Short mmCIF file of C-alpha atoms in Angstrom, two decimals:
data_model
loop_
_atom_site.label_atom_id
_atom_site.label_comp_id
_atom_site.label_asym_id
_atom_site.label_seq_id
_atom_site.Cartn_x
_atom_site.Cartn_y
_atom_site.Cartn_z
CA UNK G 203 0.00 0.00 0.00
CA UNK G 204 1.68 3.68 -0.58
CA UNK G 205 1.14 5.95 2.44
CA UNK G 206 -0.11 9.17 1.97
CA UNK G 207 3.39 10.05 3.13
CA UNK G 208 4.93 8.68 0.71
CA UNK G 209 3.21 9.66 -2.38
CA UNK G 210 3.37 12.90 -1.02
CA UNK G 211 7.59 12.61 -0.96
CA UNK G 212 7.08 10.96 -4.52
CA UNK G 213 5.36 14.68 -5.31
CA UNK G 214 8.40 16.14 -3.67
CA UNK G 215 10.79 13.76 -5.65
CA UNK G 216 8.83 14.98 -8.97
CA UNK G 217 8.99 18.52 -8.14
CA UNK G 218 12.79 18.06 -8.05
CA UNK G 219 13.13 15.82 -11.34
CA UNK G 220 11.08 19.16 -13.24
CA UNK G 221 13.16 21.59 -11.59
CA UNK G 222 16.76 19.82 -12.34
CA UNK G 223 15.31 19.07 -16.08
CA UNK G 224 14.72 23.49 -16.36
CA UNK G 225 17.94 23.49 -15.03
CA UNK G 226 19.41 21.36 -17.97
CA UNK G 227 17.28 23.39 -20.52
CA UNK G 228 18.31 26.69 -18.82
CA UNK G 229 21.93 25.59 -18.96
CA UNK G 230 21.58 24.61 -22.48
CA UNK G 231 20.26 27.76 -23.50
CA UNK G 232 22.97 29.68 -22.15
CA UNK G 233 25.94 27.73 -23.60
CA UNK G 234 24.10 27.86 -26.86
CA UNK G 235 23.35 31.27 -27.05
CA UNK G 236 26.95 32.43 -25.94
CA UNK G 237 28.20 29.90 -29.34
CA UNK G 238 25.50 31.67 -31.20
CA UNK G 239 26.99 34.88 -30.97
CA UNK G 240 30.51 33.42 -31.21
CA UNK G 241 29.93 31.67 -34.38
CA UNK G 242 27.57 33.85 -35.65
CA UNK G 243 24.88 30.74 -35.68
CA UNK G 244 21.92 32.43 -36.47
CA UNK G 245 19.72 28.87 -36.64
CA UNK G 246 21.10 28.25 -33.09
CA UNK G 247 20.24 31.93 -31.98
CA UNK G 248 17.00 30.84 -33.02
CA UNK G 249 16.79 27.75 -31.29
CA UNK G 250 17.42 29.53 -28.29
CA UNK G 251 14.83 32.11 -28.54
CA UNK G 252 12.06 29.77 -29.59
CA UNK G 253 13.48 27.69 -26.72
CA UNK G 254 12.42 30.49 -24.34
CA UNK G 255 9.06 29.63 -24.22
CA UNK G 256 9.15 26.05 -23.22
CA UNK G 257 11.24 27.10 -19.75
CA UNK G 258 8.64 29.83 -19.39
CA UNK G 259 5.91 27.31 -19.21
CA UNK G 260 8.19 24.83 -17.32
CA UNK G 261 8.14 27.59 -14.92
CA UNK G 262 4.35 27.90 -14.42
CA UNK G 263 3.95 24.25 -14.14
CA UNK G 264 6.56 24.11 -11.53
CA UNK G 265 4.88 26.68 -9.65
CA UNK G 266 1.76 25.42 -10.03
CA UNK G 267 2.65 22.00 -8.23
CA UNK G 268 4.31 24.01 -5.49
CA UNK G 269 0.85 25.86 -4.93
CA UNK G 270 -1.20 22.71 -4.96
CA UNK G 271 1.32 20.90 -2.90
CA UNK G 272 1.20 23.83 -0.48
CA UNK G 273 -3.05 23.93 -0.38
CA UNK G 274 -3.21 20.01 -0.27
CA UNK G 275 -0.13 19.37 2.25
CA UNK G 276 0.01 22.50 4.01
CA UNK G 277 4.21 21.87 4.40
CA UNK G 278 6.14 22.40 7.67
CA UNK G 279 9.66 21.95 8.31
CA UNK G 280 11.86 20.61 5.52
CA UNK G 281 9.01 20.44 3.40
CA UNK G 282 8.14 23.86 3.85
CA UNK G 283 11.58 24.33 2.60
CA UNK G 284 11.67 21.98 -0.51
CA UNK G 285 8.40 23.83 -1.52
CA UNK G 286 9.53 28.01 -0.73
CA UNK G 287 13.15 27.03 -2.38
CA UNK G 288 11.28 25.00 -5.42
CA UNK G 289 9.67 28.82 -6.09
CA UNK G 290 12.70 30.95 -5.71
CA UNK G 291 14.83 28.49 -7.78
CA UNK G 292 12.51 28.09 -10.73
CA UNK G 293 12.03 32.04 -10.59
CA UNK G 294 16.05 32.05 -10.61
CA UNK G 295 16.12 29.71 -13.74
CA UNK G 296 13.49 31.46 -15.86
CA UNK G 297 15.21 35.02 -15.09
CA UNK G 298 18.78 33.23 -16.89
CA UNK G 299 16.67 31.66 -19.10
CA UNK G 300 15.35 35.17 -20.10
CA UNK G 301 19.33 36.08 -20.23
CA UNK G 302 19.86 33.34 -22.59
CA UNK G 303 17.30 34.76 -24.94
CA UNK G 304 18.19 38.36 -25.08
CA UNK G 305 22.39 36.90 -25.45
CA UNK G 306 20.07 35.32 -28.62
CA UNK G 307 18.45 38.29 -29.44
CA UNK G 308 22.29 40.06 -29.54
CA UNK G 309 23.68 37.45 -31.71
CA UNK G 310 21.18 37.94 -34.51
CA UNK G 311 21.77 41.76 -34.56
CA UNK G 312 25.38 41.37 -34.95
CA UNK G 313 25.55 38.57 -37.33
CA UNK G 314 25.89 40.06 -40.33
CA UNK G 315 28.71 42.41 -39.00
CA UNK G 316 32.39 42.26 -38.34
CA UNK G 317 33.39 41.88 -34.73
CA UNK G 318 35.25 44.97 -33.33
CA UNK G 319 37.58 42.41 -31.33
CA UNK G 320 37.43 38.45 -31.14
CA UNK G 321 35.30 37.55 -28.68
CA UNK G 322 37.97 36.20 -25.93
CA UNK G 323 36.49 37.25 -22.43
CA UNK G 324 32.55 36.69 -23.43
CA UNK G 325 33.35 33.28 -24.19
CA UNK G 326 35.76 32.64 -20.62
CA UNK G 327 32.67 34.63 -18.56
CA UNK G 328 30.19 32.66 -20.45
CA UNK G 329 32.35 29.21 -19.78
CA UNK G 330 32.70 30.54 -15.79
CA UNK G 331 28.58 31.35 -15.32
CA UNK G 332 27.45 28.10 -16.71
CA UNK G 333 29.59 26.27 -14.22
CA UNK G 334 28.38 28.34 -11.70
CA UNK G 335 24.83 27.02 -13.42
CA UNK G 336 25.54 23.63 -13.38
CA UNK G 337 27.58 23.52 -9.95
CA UNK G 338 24.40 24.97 -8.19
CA UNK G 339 22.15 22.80 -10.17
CA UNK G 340 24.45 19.84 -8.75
CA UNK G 341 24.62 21.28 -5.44
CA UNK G 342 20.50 21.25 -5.38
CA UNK G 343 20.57 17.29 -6.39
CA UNK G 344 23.03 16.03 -3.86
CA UNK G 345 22.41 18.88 -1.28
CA UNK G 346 26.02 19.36 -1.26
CA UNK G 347 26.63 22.56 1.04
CA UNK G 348 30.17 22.70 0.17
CA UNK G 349 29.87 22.87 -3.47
CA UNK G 350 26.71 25.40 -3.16
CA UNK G 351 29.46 27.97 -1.05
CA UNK G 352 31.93 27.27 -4.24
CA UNK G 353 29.34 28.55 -6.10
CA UNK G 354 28.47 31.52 -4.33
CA UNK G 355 32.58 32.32 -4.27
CA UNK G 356 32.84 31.91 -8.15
CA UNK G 357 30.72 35.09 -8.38
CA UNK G 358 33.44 37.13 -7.57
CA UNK G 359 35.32 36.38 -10.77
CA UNK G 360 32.40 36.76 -12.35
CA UNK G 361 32.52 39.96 -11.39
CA UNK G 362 35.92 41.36 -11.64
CA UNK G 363 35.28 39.69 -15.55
CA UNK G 364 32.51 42.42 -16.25
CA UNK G 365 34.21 44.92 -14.93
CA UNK G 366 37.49 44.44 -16.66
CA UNK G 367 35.28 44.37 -20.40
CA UNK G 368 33.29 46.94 -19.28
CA UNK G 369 36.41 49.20 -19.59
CA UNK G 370 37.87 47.34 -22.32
CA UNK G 371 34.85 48.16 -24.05
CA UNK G 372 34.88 51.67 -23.31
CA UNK G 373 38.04 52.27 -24.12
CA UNK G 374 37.07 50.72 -28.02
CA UNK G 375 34.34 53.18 -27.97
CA UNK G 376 36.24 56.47 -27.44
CA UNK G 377 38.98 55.36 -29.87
CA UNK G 378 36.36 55.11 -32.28
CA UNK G 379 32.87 56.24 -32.12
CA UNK G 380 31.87 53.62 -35.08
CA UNK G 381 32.36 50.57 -32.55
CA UNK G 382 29.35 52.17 -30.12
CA UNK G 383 26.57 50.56 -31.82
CA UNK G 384 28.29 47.05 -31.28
CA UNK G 385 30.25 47.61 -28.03
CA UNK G 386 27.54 48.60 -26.44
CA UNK G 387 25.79 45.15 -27.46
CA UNK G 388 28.78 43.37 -26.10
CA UNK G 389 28.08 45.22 -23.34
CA UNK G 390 25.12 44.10 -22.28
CA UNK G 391 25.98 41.04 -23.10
CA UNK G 392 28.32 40.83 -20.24
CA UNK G 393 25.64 42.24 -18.24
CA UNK G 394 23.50 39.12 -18.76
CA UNK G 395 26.39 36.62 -17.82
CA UNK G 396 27.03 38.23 -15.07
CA UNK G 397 23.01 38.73 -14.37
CA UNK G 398 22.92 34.62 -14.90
CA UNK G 399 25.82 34.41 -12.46
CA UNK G 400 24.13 36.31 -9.89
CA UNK G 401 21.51 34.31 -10.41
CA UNK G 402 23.16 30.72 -9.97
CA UNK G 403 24.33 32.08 -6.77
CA UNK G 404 21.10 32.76 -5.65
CA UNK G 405 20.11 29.23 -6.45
CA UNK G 406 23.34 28.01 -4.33
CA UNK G 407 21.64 29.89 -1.18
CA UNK G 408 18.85 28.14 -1.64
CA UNK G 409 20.52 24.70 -1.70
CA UNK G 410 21.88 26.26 1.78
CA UNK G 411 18.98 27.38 3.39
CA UNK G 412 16.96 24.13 1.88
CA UNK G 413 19.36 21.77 3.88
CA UNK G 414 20.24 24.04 7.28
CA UNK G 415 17.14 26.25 7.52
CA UNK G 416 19.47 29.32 7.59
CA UNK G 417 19.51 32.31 5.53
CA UNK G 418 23.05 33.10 3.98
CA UNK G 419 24.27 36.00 1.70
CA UNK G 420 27.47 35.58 0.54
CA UNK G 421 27.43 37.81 -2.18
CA UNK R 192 12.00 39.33 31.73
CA UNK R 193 10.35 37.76 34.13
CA UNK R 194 8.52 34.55 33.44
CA UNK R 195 4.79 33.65 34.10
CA UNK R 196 5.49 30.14 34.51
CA UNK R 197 9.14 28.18 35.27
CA UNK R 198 8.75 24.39 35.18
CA UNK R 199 12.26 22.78 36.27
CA UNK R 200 13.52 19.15 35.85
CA UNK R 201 9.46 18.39 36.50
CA UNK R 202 9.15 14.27 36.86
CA UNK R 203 6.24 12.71 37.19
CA UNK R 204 5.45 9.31 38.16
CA UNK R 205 2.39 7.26 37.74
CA UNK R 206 2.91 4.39 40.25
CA UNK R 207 6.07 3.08 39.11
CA UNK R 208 5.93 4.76 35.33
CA UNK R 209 8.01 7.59 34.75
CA UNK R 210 5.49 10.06 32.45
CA UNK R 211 7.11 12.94 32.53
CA UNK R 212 11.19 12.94 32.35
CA UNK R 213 12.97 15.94 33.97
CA UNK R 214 10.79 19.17 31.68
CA UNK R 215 12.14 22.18 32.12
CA UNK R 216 10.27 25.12 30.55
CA UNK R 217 10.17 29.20 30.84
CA UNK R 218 7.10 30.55 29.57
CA UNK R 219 6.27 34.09 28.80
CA UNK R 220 3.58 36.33 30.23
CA UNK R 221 0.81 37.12 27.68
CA UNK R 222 2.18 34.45 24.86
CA UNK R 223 0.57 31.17 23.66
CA UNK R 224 2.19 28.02 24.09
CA UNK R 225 1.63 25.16 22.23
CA UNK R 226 2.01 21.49 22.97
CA UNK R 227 2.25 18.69 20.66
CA UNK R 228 3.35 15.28 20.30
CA UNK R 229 1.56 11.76 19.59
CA UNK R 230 -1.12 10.24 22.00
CA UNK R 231 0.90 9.10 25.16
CA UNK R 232 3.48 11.51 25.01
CA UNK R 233 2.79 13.49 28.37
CA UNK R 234 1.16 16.38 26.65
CA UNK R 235 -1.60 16.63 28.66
CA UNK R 236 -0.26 15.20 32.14
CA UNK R 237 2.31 18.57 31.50
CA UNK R 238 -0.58 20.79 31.15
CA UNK R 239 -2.14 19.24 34.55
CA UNK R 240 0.77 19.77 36.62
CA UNK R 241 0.20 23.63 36.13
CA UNK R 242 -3.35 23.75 38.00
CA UNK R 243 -2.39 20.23 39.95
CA UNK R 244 -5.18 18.42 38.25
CA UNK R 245 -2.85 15.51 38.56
CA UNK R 246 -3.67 15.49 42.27
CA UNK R 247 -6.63 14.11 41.90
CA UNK R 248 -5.21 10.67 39.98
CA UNK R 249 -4.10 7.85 42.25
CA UNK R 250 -0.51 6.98 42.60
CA UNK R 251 0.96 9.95 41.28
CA UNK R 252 4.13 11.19 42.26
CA UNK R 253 5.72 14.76 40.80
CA UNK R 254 9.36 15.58 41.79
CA UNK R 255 11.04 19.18 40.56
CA UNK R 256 8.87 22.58 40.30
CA UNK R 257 6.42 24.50 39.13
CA UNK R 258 6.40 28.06 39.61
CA UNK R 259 3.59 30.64 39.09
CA UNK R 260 4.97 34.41 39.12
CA UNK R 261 7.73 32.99 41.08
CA UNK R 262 5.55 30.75 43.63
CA UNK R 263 6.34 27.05 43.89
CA UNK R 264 2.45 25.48 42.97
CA UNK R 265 3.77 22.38 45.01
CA UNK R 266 4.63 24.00 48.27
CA UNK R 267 2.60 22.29 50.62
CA UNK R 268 0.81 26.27 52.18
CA UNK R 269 -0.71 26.25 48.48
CA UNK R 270 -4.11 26.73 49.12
CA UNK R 271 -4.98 24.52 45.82
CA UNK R 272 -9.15 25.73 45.35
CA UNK R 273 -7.24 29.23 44.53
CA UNK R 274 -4.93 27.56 42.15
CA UNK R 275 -7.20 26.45 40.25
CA UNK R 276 -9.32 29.76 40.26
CA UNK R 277 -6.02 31.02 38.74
CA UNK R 278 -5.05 28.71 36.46
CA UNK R 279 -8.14 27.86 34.71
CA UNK R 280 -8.58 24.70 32.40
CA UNK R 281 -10.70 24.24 29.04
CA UNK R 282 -11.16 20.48 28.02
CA UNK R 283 -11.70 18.87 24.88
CA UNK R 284 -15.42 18.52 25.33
CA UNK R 285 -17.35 21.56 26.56
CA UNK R 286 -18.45 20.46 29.60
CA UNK R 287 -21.24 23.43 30.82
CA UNK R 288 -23.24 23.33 34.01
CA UNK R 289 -26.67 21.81 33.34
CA UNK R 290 -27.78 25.46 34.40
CA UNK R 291 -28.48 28.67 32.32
CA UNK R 292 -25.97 30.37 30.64
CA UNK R 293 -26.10 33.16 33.08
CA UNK R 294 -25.84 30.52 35.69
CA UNK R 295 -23.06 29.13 34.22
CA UNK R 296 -20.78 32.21 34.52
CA UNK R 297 -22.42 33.56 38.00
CA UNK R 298 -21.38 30.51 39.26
CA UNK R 299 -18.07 30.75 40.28
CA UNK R 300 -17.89 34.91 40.92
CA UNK R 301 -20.81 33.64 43.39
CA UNK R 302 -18.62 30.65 45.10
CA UNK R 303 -15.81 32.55 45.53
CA UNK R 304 -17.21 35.90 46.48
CA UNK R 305 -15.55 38.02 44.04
CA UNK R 306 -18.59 40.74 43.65
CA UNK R 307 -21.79 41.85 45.26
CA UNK R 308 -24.86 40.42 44.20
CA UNK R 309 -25.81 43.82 41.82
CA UNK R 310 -22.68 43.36 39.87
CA UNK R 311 -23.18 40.27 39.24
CA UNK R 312 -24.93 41.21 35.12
CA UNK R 313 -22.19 43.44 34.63
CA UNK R 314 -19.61 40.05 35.07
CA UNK R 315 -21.63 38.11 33.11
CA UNK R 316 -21.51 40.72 30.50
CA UNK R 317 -18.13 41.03 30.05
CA UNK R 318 -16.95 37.28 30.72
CA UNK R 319 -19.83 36.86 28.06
CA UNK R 320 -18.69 39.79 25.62
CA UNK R 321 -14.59 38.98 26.19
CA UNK R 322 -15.35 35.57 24.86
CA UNK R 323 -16.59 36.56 22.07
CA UNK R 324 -20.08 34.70 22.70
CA UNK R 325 -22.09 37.82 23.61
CA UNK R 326 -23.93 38.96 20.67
CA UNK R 327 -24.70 35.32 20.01
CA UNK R 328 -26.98 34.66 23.86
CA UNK R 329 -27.27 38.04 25.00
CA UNK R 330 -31.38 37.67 24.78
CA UNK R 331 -31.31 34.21 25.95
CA UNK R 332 -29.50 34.25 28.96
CA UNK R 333 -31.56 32.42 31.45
CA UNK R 334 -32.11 29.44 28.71
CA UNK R 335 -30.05 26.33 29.59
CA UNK R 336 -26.66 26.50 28.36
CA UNK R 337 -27.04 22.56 26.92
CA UNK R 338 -28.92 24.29 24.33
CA UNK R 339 -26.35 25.77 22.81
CA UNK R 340 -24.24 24.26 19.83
CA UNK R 341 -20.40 22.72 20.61
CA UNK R 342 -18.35 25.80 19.57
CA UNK R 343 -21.03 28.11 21.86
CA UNK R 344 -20.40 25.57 24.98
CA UNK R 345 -17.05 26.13 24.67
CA UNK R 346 -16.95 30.12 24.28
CA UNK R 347 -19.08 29.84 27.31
CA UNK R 348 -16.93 27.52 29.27
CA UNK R 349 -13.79 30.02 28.45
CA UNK R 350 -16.48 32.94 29.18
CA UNK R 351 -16.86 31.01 32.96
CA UNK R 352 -13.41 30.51 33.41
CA UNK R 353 -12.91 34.50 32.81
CA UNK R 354 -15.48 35.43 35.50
CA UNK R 355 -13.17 34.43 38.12
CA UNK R 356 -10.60 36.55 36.74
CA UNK R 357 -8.21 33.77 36.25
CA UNK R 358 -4.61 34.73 34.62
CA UNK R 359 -3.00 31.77 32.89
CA UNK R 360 -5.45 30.06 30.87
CA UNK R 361 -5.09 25.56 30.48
CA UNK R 362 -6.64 24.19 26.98
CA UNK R 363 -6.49 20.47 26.07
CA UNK R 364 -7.38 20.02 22.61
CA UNK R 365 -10.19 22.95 23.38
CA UNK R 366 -11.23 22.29 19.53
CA UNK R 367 -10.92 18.89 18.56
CA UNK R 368 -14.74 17.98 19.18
CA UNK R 369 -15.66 21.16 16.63
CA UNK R 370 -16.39 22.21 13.18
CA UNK R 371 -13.96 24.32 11.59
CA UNK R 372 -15.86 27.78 11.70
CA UNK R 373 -16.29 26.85 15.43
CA UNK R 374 -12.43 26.61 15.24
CA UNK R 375 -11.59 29.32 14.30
CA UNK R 376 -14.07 31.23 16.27
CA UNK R 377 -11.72 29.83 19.47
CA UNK R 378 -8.98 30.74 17.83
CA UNK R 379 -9.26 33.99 16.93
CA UNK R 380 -10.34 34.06 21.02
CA UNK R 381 -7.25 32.97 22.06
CA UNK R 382 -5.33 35.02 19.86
CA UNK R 383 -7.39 37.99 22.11
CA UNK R 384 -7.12 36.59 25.22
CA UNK R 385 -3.70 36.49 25.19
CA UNK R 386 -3.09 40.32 25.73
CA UNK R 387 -4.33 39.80 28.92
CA UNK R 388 -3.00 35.55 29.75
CA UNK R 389 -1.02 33.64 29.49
CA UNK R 390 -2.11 30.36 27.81
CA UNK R 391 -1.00 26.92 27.28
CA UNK R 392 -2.70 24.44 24.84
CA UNK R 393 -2.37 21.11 23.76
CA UNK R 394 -3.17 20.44 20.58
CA UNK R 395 -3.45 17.44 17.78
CA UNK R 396 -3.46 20.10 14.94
CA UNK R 397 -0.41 20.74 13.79
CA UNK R 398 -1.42 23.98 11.50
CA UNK R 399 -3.54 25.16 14.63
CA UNK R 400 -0.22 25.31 16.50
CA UNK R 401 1.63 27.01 14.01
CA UNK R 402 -1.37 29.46 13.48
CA UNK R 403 -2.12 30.65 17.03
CA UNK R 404 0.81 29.93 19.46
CA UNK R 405 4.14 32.02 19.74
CA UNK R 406 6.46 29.03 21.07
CA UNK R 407 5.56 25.03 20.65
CA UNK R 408 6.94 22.52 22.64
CA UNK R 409 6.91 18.99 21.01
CA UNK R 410 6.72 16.38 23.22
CA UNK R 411 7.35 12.46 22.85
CA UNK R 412 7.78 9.54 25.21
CA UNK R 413 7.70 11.70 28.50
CA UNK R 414 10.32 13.77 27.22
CA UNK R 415 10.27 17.31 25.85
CA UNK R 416 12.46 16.95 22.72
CA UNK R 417 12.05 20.87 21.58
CA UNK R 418 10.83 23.88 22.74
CA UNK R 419 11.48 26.81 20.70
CA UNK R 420 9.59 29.68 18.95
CA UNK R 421 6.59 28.14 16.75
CA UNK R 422 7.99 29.85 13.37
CA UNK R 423 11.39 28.08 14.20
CA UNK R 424 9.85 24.84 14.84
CA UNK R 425 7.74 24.74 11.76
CA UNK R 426 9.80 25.79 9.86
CA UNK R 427 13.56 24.51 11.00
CA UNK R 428 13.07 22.38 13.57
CA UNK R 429 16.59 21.45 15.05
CA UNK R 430 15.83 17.47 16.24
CA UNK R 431 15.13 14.72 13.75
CA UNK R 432 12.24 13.44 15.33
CA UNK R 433 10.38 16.86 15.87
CA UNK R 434 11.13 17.24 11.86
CA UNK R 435 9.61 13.52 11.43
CA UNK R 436 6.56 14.00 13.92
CA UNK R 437 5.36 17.60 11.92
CA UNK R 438 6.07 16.06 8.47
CA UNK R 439 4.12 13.23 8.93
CA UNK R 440 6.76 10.59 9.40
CA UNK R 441 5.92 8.85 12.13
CA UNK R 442 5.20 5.73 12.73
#
C-alpha cells in the first residue's frame, strides 16, 4: 500500500526531477546562445529564442505544483523548505533563461557584422557562469553545502570579468565612435552573464537554506 | 524578563511509570504556548501539573517545580481551590453546568465571592462579551446552556473561566470535538485573550499550533524533545524526530 506520506515525498521527488530538467534546458540555453553569438549561428540563436518559451511554461507548471502541494499538504519543516526554495529556484532559472534569450536576441543583430575584437572574455565569462549554473544545479541534487558555497565564491570572478570588459569596451568606444553601436551590445551582453551568475548564486543559497534552515548571503 | 510560569527538571510518576522525564520550561507572560506530540506523550499530564489536576489521579508522584509568578504550585501552604481559580482549564469537550448560561458564569464569581450580588450582570456581561459569545446569547441568557451548539459551549466555558478573573489560561485540545468555523471562532479568542493571559494548549493540529501559538513545545515519550519559537519549529526544527513527527513521518 503507498502511504499518503509517501506519495506525497514521490510529489516532492517529482517537483525536483522538473526543476533539475529546467535546469538542464536553462543551462543549455545559455551555452548555446553564448556559441550563437561566437559563431555567428543564427539557426542556433533561433533555437534559443524559440526555446524560451518552453522554460517559461516549465516555470508555471513548476509553480503550479508548489501551490497545490502547499493547499493540499500545508508543508512544515523541511518540506516547507523543498516547496519556498522549489519557487525561488525556478524564478532564478526562468530570469537566466530570459538572459539566454536576449544573449540570442544580440547574436542575430550582430551577425551580419564584423566583430570589433574576437570575442575572448565573453566566451571565458560565459564558460565561468554556466559552471556556476551547473555547480548549483548539482549542489540542489546532492544537497552538497560545500559545493553550493563554491558557487556563491565563483561570483566574484564573475565579477571582476565584467568589470574588466566593461572598460575594455569603453576604451574601443572612445577610440572610435563607429564601434558604439556594437560595443555597447557586447556590453550588455556581459551584463546578462554576469546577471545569470548572480543568479546561480542565488540558487546556491537556496541549496543552503533548503538543507540548514538558515539564511546566507554571501554575495 | 520575568517569566509567568518556570517548570524545572518536572518528573512525574504514575505508580512506578516515569510520564514525565525531567521538563524544564520558561514561559512568557501574555504568549501562547503550544504542545504537541503523539497520543501518550505526556502532553496533557504537562498541562495538569500547572493547576495540579494531577492530584486528583491515584498513585501519582511529581518531583522538581512549578512556579507561578515565582511561587512554587507544590509547596505544601498552596491553598490549591485558589490555584485552580487562577489557572483555569478548558477540556476537549465543553463540559457546561446543566444550568443557564447566566448561571453558568455567576457561578463561580458567586462561590468565591468576588462581587456583590448587583454586579453580578455586569460580570456576566463582560466574561460573556470577552469571549466573544455575547452577541450570540445576550437575549437568551436564562435558557439552559445545553442548548447551545459545541463551539457556543465552549466560548461559554472560556467565558466562565474568565469570570473568576483567572490569569494563565489551560486548553487540552479545546477544539478537537468542533467544526472548523467553530475553530476558528476559538482561535481567533485565544489570539485575544492572550493580551491579557497567558495560555497553554495542547493540541493534535499541527497547523492550529503554528497558526495561534508564539512558542511550541513537542513532546514524545515523557520527554520534551524541543521547545522553541513556533515559526522556528515549523519551519527549521533542530531534532530529527520533531522534523519527522510535523512532516508526517511517524510511525
Amino acid at each position: 500500500m503507498v502511504t499518503t506520506r509517501q506519495n506525497y515525498d514521490n510529489e516532492l521527488t517529482k517537483l525536483k526531477q522538473d526543476l533539475l530538467n529546467m535546469g538542464t534546458c536553462v543551462s543549455r540555453a545559455i551555452k548555446d546562445s553564448v556559441t550563437s553569438l561566437a559563431q555567428k549561428d543564427i539557426e542556433l540563436a533561433r533555437q534559443v529564442i524559440d526555446g524560451d518559451d518552453i522554460i517559461d511554461k516549465m516555470q508555471v507548471d513548476i509553480e503550479e505544483k508548489c501551490m497545490v502541494l502547499i493547499a493540499r499538504q500545508q508543508p512544515m519543516a523541511r518540506d516547507l523548505r523543498v516547496l519556498g526554495t522549489g519557487l525561488k529556484i525556478t524564478t532564478d532559472l526562468e530570469r537566466m533563461g530570459d538572459h539566454a534569450y536576449d544573449i540570442a536576441k544580440i547574436s542575430l543583430l550582430i551577425a551580419n557584422q564584423q566583430l570589433i575584437k574576437p570575442l575572448i572574455d565573453i566566451p571565458r565569462m560565459a564558460g565561468l557562469a554556466q559552471k556556476m549554473v551547473n555547480d548549483s544545479l548539482e549542489a540542489y541534487v546532492n544537497l552538497d553545502i560545500a559545493l553550493a558555497e563554491q558557487v556563491c565564491s565563483a561570483d566574484d570572478e564573475v565579477d571582476s570579468l565584467y568589470q574588466q570588459m566593461l572598460r575594455e569596451l569603453l576604451t574601443y568606444m572612445m577610440e572610435d565612435p563607429r564601434t558604439i553601436s556594437q560595443a555597447t551590445q557586447l556590453i550588455f551582453v556581459a551584463r546578462y552573464l554576469e546577471r545569470i551568475a548572480d543568479h546561480a548564486t542565488n540558487i546556491a543559497e537556496w541549496v543552503i537554506y533548503l538543507e540548514t534552515g538558515e539564511r546566507v548571503r554571501m554575495n | 524578563m520575568d517569566y509567568k510560569i518556570q517548570v524545572s527538571k518536572l518528573k512525574l510518576y504514575y505508580g512506578d511509570v516515569l510520564a514525565l522525564k525531567k521538563i524544564s520550561l520558561n514561559v512568557q507572560p501574555n504568549s501562547v504556548l503550544a504542545l504537541i506530540g503523539p497520543s501518550g506523550c505526556g502532553k496533557s499530564t504537562f498541562l495538569k501539573t500547572i493547576n495540579r489536576m494531577n492530584d486528583l489521579v491515584d498513585g501519582v508522584k511529581i518531583e522538581g517545580e512549578v512556579l507561578i509568578d515565582g511561587d512554587n504550585i507544590y509547596h505544601p501552604n498552596i491553598d490549591v481551590v485558589m490555584l485552580r481559580k487562577r489557572i483555569g482549564m478548558v477540556f476537549q469537550r465543553p463540559n457546561p453546568f446543566p444550568k443557564s448560561i447566566y448561571e453558568n458564569i455567576a457561578y463561580g464569581p458567586k462561590i468565591h465571592g468576588l462581587v456583590k450580588k448587583n454586579e453580578l450582570d455586569d460580570v456576566v456581561e463582560k466574561s460573556l462579551r470577552d469571549a466573544a459569545l455575547w452577541d450570540e446569547v445576550k437575549d437568551r441568557l436564562h435558557t439552559s446552556a445545553m442548548g447551545l451548539s459545541g463551539g457556543q459551549q465552549q466560548r461559554l466555558c472560556i467565558a466562565r473561566l474568565l469570570a473568576v478573573e483567572p490569569d494563565v489560561l489551560l486548553m487540552d485540545e479545546p477544539c478537537s470535538a468542533l467544526d472548523p468555523i467553530s475553530t476558528m471562532k476559538i482561535e481567533e479568542l485565544v489570539t485575544e485573550l492572550k493580551s491579557n493571559y497567558t495560555i497553554i494548549m495542547v493540541t493534535h493540529n499541527m497547523q492550529q499550533a503554528a497558526r495561534v501559538s508564539d512558542y511550541t513545545a513537542f513532546f514524545l515519550n515523557g520527554e520534551m524533545v524541543e521547545y522553541d519559537e513556533t515559526d522556528a519549529i515549523f519551519t527549521r526544527p533542530q531534532d530529527k524526530r520533531t522534523e519527522d513527527y510535523i512532516t508526517g513521518r511517524f510511525g
